[in-house]
mmCIF file of C-alpha atoms and ligand atoms in Angstrom:
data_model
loop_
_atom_site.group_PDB
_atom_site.id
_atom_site.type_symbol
_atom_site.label_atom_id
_atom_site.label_comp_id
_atom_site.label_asym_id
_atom_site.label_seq_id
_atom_site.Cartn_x
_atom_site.Cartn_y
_atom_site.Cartn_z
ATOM 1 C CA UNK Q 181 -15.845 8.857 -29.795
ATOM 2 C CA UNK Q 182 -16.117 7.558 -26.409
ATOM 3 C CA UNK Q 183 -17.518 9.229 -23.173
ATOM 4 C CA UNK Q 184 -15.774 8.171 -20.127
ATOM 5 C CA UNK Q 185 -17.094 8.717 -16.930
ATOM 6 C CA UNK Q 186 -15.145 11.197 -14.037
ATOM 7 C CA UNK Q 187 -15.413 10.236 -10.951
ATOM 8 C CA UNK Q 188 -13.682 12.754 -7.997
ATOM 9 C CA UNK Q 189 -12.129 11.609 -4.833
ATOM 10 C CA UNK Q 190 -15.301 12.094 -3.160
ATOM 11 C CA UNK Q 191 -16.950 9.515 -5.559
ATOM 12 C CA UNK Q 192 -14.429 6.866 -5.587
ATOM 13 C CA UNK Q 193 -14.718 6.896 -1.696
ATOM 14 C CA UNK Q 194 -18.567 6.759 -2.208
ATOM 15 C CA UNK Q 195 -18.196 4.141 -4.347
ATOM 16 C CA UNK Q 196 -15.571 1.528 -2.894
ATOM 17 C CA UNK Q 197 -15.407 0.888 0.812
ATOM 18 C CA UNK Q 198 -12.467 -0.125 2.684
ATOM 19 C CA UNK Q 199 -14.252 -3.646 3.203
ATOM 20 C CA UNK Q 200 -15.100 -4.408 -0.741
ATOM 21 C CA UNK Q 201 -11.415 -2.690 -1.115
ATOM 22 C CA UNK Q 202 -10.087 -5.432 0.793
ATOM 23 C CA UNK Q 203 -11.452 -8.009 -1.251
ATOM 24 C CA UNK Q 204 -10.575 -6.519 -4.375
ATOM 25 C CA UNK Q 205 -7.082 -5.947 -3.880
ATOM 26 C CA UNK Q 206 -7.191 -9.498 -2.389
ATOM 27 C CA UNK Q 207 -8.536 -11.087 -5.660
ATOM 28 C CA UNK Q 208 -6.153 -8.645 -7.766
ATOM 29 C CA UNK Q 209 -3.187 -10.315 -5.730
ATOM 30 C CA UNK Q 210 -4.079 -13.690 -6.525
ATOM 31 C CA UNK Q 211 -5.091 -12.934 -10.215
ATOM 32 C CA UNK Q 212 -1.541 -11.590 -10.762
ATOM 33 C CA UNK Q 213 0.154 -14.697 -9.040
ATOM 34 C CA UNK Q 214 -2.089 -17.042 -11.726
ATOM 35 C CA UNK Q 215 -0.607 -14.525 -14.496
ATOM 36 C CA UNK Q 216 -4.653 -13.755 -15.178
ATOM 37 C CA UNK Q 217 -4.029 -10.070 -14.607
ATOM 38 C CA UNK Q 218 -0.194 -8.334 -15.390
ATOM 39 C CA UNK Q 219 1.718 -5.347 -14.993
ATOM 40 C CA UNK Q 220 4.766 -4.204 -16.213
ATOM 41 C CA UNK Q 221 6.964 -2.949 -13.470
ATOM 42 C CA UNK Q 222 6.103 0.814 -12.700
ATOM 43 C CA UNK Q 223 8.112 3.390 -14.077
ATOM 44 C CA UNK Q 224 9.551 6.121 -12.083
ATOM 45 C CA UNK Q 225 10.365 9.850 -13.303
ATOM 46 C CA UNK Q 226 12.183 11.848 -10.505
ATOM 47 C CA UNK Q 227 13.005 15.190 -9.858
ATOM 48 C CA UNK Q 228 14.610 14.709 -6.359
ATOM 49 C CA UNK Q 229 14.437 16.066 -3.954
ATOM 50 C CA UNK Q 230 11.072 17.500 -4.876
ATOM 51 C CA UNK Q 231 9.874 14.170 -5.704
ATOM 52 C CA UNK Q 232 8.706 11.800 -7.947
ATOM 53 C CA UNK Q 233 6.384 10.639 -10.969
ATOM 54 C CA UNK Q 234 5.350 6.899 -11.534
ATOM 55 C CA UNK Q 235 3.983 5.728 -14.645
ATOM 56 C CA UNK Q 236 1.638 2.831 -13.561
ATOM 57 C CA UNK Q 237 -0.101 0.633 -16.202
ATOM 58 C CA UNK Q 238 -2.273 -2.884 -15.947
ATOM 59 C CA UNK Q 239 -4.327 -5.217 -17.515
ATOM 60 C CA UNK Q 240 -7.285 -7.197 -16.362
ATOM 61 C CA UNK Q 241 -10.192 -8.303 -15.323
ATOM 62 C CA UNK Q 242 -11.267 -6.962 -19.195
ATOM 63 C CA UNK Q 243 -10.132 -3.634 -18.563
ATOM 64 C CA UNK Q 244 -6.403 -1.700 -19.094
ATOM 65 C CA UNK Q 245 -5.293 0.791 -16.480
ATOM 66 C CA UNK Q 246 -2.693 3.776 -16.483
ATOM 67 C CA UNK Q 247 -1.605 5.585 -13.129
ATOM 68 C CA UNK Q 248 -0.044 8.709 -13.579
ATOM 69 C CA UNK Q 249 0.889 9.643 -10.079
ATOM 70 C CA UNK Q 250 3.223 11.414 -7.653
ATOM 71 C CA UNK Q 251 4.906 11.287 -4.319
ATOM 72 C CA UNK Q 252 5.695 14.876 -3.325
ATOM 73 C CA UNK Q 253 6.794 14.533 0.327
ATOM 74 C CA UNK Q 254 7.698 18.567 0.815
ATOM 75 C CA UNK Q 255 3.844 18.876 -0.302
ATOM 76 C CA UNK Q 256 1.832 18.740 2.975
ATOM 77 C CA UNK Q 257 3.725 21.627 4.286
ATOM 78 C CA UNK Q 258 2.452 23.399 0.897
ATOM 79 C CA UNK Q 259 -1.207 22.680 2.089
ATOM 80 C CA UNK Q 260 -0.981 20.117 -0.861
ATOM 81 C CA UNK Q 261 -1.176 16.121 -0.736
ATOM 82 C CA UNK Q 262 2.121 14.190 -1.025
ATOM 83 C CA UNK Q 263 0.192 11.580 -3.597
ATOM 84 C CA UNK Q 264 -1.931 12.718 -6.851
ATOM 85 C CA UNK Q 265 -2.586 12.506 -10.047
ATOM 86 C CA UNK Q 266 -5.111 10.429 -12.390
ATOM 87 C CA UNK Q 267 -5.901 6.864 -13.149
ATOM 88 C CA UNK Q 268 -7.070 6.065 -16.441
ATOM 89 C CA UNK Q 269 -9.135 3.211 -17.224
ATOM 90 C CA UNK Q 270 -9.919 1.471 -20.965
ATOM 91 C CA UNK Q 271 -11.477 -1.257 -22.166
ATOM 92 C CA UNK Q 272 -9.196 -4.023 -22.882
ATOM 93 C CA UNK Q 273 -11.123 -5.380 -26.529
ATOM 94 C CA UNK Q 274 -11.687 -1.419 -28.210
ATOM 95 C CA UNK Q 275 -9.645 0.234 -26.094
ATOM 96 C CA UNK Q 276 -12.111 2.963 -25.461
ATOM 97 C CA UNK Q 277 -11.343 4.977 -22.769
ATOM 98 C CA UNK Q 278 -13.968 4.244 -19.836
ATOM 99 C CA UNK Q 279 -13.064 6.229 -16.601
ATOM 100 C CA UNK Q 280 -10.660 9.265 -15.352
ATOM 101 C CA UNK Q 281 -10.437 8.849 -11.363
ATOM 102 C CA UNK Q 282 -8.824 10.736 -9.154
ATOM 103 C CA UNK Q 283 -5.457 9.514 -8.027
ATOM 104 C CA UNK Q 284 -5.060 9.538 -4.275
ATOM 105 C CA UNK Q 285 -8.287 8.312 -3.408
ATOM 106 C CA UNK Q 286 -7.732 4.918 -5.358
ATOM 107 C CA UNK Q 287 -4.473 4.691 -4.131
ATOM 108 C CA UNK Q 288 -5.473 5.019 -0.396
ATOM 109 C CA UNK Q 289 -8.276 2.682 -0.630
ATOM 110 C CA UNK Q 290 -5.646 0.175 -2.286
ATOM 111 C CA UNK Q 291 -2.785 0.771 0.227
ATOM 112 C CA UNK Q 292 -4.823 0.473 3.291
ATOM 113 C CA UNK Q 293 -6.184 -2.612 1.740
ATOM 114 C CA UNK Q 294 -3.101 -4.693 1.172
ATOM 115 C CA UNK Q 295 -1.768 -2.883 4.747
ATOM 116 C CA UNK Q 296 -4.640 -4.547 7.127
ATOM 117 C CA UNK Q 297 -4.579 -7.746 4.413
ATOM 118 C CA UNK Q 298 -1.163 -8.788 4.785
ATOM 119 C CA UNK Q 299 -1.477 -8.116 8.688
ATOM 120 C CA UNK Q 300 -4.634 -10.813 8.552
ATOM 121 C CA UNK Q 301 -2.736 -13.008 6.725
ATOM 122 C CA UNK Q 302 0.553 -12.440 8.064
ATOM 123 C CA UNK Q 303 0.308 -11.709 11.139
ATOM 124 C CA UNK Q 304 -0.502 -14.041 14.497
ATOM 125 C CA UNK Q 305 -3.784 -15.362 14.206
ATOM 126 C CA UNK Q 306 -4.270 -14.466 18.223
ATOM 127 C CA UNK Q 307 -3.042 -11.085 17.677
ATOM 128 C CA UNK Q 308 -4.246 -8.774 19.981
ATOM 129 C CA UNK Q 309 -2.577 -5.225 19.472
ATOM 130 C CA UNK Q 310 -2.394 -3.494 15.914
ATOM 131 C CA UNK Q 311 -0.834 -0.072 15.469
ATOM 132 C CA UNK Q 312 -0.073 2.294 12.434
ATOM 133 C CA UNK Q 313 2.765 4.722 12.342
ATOM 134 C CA UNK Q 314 2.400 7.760 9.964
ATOM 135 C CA UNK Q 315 -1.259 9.706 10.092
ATOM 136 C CA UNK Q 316 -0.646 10.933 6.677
ATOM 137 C CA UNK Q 317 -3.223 10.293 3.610
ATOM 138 C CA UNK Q 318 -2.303 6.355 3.212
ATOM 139 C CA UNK Q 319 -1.762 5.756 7.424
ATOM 140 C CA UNK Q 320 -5.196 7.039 7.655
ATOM 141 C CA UNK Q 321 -6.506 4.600 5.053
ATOM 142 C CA UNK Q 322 -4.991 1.976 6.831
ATOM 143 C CA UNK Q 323 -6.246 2.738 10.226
ATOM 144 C CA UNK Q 324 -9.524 3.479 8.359
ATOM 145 C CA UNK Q 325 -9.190 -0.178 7.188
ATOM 146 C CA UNK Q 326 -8.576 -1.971 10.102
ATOM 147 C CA UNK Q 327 -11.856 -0.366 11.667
ATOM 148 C CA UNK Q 328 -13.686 -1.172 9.265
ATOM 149 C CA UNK Q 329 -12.031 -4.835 9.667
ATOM 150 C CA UNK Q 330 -13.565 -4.739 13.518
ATOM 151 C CA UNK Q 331 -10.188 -4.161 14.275
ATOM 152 C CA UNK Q 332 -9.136 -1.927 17.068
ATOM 153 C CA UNK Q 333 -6.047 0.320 16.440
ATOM 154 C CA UNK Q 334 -3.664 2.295 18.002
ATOM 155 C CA UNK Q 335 -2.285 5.392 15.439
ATOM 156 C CA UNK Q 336 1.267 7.292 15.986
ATOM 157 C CA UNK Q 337 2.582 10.238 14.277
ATOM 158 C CA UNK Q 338 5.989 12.413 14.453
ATOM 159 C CA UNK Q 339 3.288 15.631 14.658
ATOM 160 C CA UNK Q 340 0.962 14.808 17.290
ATOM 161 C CA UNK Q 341 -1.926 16.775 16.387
ATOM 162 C CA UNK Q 342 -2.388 14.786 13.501
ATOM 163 C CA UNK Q 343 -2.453 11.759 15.087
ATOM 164 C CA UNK Q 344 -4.728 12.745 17.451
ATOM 165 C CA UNK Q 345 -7.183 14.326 14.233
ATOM 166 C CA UNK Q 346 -7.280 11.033 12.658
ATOM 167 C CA UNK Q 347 -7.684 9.295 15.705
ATOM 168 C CA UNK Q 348 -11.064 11.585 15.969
ATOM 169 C CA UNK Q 349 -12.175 11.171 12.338
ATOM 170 C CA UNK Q 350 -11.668 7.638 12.426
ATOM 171 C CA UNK Q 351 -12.659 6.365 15.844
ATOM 172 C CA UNK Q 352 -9.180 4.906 16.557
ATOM 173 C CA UNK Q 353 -6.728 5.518 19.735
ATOM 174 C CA UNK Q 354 -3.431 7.028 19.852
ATOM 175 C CA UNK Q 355 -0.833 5.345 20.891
ATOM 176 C CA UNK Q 356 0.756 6.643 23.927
ATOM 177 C CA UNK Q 357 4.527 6.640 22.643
ATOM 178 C CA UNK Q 358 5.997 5.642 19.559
ATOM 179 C CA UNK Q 359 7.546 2.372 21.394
ATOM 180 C CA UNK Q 360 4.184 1.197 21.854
ATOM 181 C CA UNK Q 361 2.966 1.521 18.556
ATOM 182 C CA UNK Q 362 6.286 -0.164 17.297
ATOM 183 C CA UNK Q 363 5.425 -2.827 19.718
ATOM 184 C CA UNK Q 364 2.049 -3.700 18.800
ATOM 185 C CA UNK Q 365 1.023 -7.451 17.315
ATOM 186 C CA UNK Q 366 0.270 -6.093 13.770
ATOM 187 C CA UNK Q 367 1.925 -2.826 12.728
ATOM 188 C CA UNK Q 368 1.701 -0.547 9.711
ATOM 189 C CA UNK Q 369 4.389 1.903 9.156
ATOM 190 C CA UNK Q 370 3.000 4.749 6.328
ATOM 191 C CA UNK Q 371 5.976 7.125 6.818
ATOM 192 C CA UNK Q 372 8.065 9.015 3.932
ATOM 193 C CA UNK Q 373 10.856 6.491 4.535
ATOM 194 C CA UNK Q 374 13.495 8.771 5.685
ATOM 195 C CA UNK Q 375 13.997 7.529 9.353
ATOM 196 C CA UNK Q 376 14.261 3.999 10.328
ATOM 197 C CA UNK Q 377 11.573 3.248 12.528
ATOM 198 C CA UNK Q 378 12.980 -0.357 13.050
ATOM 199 C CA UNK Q 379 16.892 -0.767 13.707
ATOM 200 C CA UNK Q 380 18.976 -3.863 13.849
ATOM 201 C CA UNK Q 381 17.389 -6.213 16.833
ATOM 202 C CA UNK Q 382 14.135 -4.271 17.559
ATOM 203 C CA UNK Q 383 11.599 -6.667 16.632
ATOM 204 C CA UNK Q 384 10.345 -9.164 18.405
ATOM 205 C CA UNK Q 385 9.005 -12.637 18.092
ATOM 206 C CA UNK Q 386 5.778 -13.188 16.366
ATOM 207 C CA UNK Q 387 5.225 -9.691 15.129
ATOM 208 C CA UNK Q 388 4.034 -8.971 12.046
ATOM 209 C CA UNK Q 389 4.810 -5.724 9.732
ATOM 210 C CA UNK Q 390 3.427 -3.973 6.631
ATOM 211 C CA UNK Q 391 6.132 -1.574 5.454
ATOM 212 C CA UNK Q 392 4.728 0.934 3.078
ATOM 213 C CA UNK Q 393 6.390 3.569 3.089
ATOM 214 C CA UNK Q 394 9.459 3.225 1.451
ATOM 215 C CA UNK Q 395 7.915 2.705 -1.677
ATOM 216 C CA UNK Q 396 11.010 4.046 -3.927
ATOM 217 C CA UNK Q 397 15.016 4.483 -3.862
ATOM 218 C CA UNK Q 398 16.385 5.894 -0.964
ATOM 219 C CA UNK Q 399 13.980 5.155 1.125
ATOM 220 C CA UNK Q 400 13.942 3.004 4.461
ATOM 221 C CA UNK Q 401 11.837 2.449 7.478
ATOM 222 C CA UNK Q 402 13.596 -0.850 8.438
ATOM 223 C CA UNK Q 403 17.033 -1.271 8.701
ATOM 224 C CA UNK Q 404 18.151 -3.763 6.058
ATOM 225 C CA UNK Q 405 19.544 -6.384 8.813
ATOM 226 C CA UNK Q 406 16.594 -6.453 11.052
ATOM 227 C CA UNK Q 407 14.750 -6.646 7.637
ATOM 228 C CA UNK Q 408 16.860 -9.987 6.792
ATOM 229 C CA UNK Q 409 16.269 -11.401 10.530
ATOM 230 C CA UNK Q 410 12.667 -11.605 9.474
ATOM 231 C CA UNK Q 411 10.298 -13.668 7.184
ATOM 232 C CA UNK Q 412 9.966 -11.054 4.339
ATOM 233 C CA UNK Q 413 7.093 -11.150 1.716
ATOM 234 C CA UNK Q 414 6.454 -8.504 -1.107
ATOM 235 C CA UNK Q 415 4.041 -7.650 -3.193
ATOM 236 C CA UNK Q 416 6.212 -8.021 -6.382
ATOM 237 C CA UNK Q 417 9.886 -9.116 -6.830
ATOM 238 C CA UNK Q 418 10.764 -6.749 -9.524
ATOM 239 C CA UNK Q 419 9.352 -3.784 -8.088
ATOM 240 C CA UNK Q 420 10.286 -4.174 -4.727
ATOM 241 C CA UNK Q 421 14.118 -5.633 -5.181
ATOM 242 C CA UNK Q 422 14.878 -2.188 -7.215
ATOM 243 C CA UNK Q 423 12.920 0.020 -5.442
ATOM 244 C CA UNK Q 424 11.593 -1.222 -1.866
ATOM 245 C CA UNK Q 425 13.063 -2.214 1.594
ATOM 246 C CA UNK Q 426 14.313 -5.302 0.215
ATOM 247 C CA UNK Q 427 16.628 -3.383 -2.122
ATOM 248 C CA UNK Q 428 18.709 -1.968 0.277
ATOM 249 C CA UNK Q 429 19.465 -5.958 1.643
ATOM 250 C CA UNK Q 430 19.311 -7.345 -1.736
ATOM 251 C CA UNK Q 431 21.886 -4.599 -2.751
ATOM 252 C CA UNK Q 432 24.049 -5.660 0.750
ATOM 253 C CA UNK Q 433 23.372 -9.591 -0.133
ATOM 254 C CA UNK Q 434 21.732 -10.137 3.003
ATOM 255 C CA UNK Q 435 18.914 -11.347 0.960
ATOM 256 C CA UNK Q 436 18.264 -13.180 -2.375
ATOM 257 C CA UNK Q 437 15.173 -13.944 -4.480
ATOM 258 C CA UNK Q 438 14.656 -17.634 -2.907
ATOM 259 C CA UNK Q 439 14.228 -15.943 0.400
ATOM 260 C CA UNK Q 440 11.567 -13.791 0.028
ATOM 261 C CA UNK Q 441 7.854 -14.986 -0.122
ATOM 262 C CA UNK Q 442 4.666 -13.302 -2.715
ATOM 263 C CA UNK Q 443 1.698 -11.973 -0.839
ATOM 264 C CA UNK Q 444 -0.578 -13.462 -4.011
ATOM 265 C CA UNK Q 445 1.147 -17.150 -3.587
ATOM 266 C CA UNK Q 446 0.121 -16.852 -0.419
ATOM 267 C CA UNK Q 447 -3.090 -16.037 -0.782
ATOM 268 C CA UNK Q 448 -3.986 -18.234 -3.619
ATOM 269 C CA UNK Q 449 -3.012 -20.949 -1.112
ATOM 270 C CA UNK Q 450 0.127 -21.827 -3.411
ATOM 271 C CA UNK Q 451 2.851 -20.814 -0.727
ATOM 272 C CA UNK Q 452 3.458 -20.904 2.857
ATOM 273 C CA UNK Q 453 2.761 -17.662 5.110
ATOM 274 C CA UNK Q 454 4.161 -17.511 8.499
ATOM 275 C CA UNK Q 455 5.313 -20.854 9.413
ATOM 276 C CA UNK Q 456 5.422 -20.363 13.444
ATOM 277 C CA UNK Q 457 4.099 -18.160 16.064
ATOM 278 C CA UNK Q 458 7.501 -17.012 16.960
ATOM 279 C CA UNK Q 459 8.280 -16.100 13.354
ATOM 280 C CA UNK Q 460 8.354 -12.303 12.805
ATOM 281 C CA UNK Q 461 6.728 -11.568 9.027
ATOM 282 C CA UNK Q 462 7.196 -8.260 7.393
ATOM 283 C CA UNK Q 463 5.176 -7.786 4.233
ATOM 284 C CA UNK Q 464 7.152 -5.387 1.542
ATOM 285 C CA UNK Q 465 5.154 -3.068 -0.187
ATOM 286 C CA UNK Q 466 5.944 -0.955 -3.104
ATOM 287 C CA UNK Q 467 2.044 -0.339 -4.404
ATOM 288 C CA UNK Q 468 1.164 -2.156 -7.765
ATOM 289 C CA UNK Q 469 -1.107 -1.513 -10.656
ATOM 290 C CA UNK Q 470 -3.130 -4.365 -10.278
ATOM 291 C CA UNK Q 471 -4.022 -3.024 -6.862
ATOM 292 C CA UNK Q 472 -5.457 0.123 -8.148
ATOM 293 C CA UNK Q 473 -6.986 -1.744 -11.276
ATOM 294 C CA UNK Q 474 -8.961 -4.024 -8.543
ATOM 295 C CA UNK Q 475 -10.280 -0.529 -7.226
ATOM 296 C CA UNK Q 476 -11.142 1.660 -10.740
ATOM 297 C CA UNK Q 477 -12.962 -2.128 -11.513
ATOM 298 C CA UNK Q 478 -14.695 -2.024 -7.696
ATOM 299 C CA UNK Q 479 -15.839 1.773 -8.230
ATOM 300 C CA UNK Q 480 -17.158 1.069 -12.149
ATOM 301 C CA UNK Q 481 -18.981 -1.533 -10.717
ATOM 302 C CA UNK Q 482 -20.983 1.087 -8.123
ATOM 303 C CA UNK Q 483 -20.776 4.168 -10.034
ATOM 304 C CA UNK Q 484 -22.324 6.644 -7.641
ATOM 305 C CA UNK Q 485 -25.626 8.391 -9.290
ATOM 306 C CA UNK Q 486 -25.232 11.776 -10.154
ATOM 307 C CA UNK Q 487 -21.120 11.309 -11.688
ATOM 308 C CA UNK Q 488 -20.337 13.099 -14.883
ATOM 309 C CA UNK Q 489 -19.290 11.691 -18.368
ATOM 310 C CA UNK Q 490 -17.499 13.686 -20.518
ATOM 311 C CA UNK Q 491 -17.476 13.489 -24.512
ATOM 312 C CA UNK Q 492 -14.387 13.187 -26.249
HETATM 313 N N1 NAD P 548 3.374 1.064 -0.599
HETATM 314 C C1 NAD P 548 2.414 1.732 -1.172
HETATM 315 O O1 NAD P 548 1.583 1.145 -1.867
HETATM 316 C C2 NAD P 548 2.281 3.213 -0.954
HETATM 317 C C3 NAD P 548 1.113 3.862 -1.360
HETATM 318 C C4 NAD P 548 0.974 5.231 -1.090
HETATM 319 C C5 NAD P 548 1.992 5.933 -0.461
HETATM 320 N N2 NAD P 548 3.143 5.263 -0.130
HETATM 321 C C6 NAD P 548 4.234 5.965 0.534
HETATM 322 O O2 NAD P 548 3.857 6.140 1.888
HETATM 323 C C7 NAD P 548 4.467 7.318 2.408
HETATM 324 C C8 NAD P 548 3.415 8.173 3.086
HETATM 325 O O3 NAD P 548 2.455 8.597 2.111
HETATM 326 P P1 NAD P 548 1.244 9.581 2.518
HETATM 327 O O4 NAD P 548 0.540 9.901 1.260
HETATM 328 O O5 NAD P 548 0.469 8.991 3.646
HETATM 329 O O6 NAD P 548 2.080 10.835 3.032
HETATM 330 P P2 NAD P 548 1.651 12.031 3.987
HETATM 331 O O7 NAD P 548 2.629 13.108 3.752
HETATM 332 O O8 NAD P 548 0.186 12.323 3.810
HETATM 333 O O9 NAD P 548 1.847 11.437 5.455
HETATM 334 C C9 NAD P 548 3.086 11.091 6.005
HETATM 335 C C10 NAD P 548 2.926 11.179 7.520
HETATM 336 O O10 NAD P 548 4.081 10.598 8.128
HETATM 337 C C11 NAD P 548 4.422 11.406 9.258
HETATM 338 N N3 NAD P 548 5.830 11.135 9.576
HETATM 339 C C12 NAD P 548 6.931 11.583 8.937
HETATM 340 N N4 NAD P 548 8.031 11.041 9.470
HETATM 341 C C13 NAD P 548 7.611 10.236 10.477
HETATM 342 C C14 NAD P 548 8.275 9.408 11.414
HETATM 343 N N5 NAD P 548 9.595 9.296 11.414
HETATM 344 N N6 NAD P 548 7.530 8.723 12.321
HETATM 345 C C15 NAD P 548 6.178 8.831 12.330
HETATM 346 N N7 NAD P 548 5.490 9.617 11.471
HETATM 347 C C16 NAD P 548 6.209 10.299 10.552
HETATM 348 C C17 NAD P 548 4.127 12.810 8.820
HETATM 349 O O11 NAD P 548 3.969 13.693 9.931
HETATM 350 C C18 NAD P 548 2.807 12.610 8.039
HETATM 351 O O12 NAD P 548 1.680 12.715 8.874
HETATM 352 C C19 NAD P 548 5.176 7.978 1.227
HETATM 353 O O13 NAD P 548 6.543 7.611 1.260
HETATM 354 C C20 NAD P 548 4.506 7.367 0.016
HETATM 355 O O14 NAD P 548 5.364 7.364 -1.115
HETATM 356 C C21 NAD P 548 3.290 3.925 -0.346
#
């Protein structure tokens, strides 16, 4: 019998700050690169054009994770989030189960995290100007991120009023036009992937971008030729060549394996980031296991008083 402990969005946001999410998903990254911590590659169920279900699992850090989560993009127009679900977390030597937590608050604090990271590591180190497109659950954790960072940011959304909301709840600007948030040093584009935000030539030198969004097939917010003019990095090669940005070049051969640098090598110190200020980076993300893992471990480790265990 075990008695795992529950902890609700609410919780998990009590529990794990942007900040300590930062250096979580940091030490996750580089944990992964040394092969410490692994993941097979996530596991998609779809039922497009609803949407989709991911099967997520990990192991580390003594514990084994399971993320069973969705992206639903119709939902927000439902009054319902476009990313839930559960993560479940064991221990790795009885496999007891420890925790249930809720889905989309892990997955924010995660995203956001490895956003605003990559931009710090990625990015100029004099940059001055840091936007993110797409106010949605995971732009807001972003933006959320950067503040917390002592960054000032600039937020733009398609629907303005929700731009302007976030920029209220999370002491941010909005950006005056979409060109200027494309513009910015460090941008973050959170979007559901299905309009290109960057096309061929629209970059330019020494920018720096974190493309979450188009975190499965079929999805895009980069144009696959600007996305081959830059210095690319993902977070992993497997997920993101099948289901990422970088398929869509990989797929048109405008970019192979050799060409495309690890976010974890690069922090571990083992690989080269951005080699010159006129470089432009762009940081592929397709959202991994061991990201969430580093937050369910974070949150276990500050398990707010009053959360309830339940007997199985
Ligand atoms: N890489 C990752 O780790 C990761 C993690 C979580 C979510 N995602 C992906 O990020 C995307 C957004 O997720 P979410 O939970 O924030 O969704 P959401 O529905 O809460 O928010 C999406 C926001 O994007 C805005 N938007 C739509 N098209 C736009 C455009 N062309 N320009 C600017 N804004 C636009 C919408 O108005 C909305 O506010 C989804 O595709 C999701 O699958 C990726």
């Amino acid at each position: 019998m075990s008695s795992p402990v529950v902890l609700s969005a609410e919780e998990v946001y009590r529990a794990v700050s942007p900040v300590v999410a930062v250096e979580a998903v940091r030490d996750a990254f580089v944990a992964h690169h040394r092969g410490e911590w692994t993941m097979p590659p996530k596991v998609y169920v779809t039922n497009y054009p609803a949407g989709d279900f991911r099967a997520m699992p990990a192991l580390g850090g003594g514990h084994a994770l399971l993320k069973w989560v969705t992206s639903f993009p119709g939902n927000p127009a439902r009054g319902l989030p476009t990313v839930s679900g559960l993560v479940l977390v064991s221990n790795a030597e009885t496999g007891a189960l420890e925790a249930l937590l809720e889905a989309g608050a892990v997955t924010a604090l995660r995203t956001g995290a490895a956003a605003v990271l990559a931009a710090e590591t990625l990015g100029r180190p004099d940059a001055a100007t840091a936007s993110v497109i797409g106010a949605g659950v995971n732009g807001r954790a972003a933006a959320r991120t950067f503040v917390a960072r002592g960054r000032r940011v600039a937020i733009w959304d398609l629907d303005a009023s929700r731009a302007a909301a976030a920029a209220a709840e999370l002491g941010c600007d909005v950006a005056s036009s979409r060109d200027e948030a494309l513009a910015a040093d460090l941008v973050v584009t959170v979007t559901p992937g299905h309009e290109v935000l960057f096309g061929e030539g629209s970059l330019r030198r020494g920018q720096h971008v974190s493309l979450m969004g188009a975190d499965g097939p079929g999805k895009a917010e980069i144009a696959a030729t600007e996305l081959a003019r830059t210095h690319v990095f993902c977070d992993d090669w497997e997920q993101a060549s099948h289901g990422g940005e970088l398929a869509h070049a990989v797929e048109a051969r405008l970019l192979a394996e050799a060409d495309v640098g690890r976010i974890g090598a690069v922090l571990a110190g083992d690989a080269p980031g951005r080699t010159s200020a006129d470089e432009i980076t762009t940081f592929d993300s397709t959202g991994l296991a061991i990201q969430d893992l580093a937050i369910a471990v974070a949150a276990l480790a500050r398990i707010p008083s009053g959360a309830v265990r339940i007997e199985l």
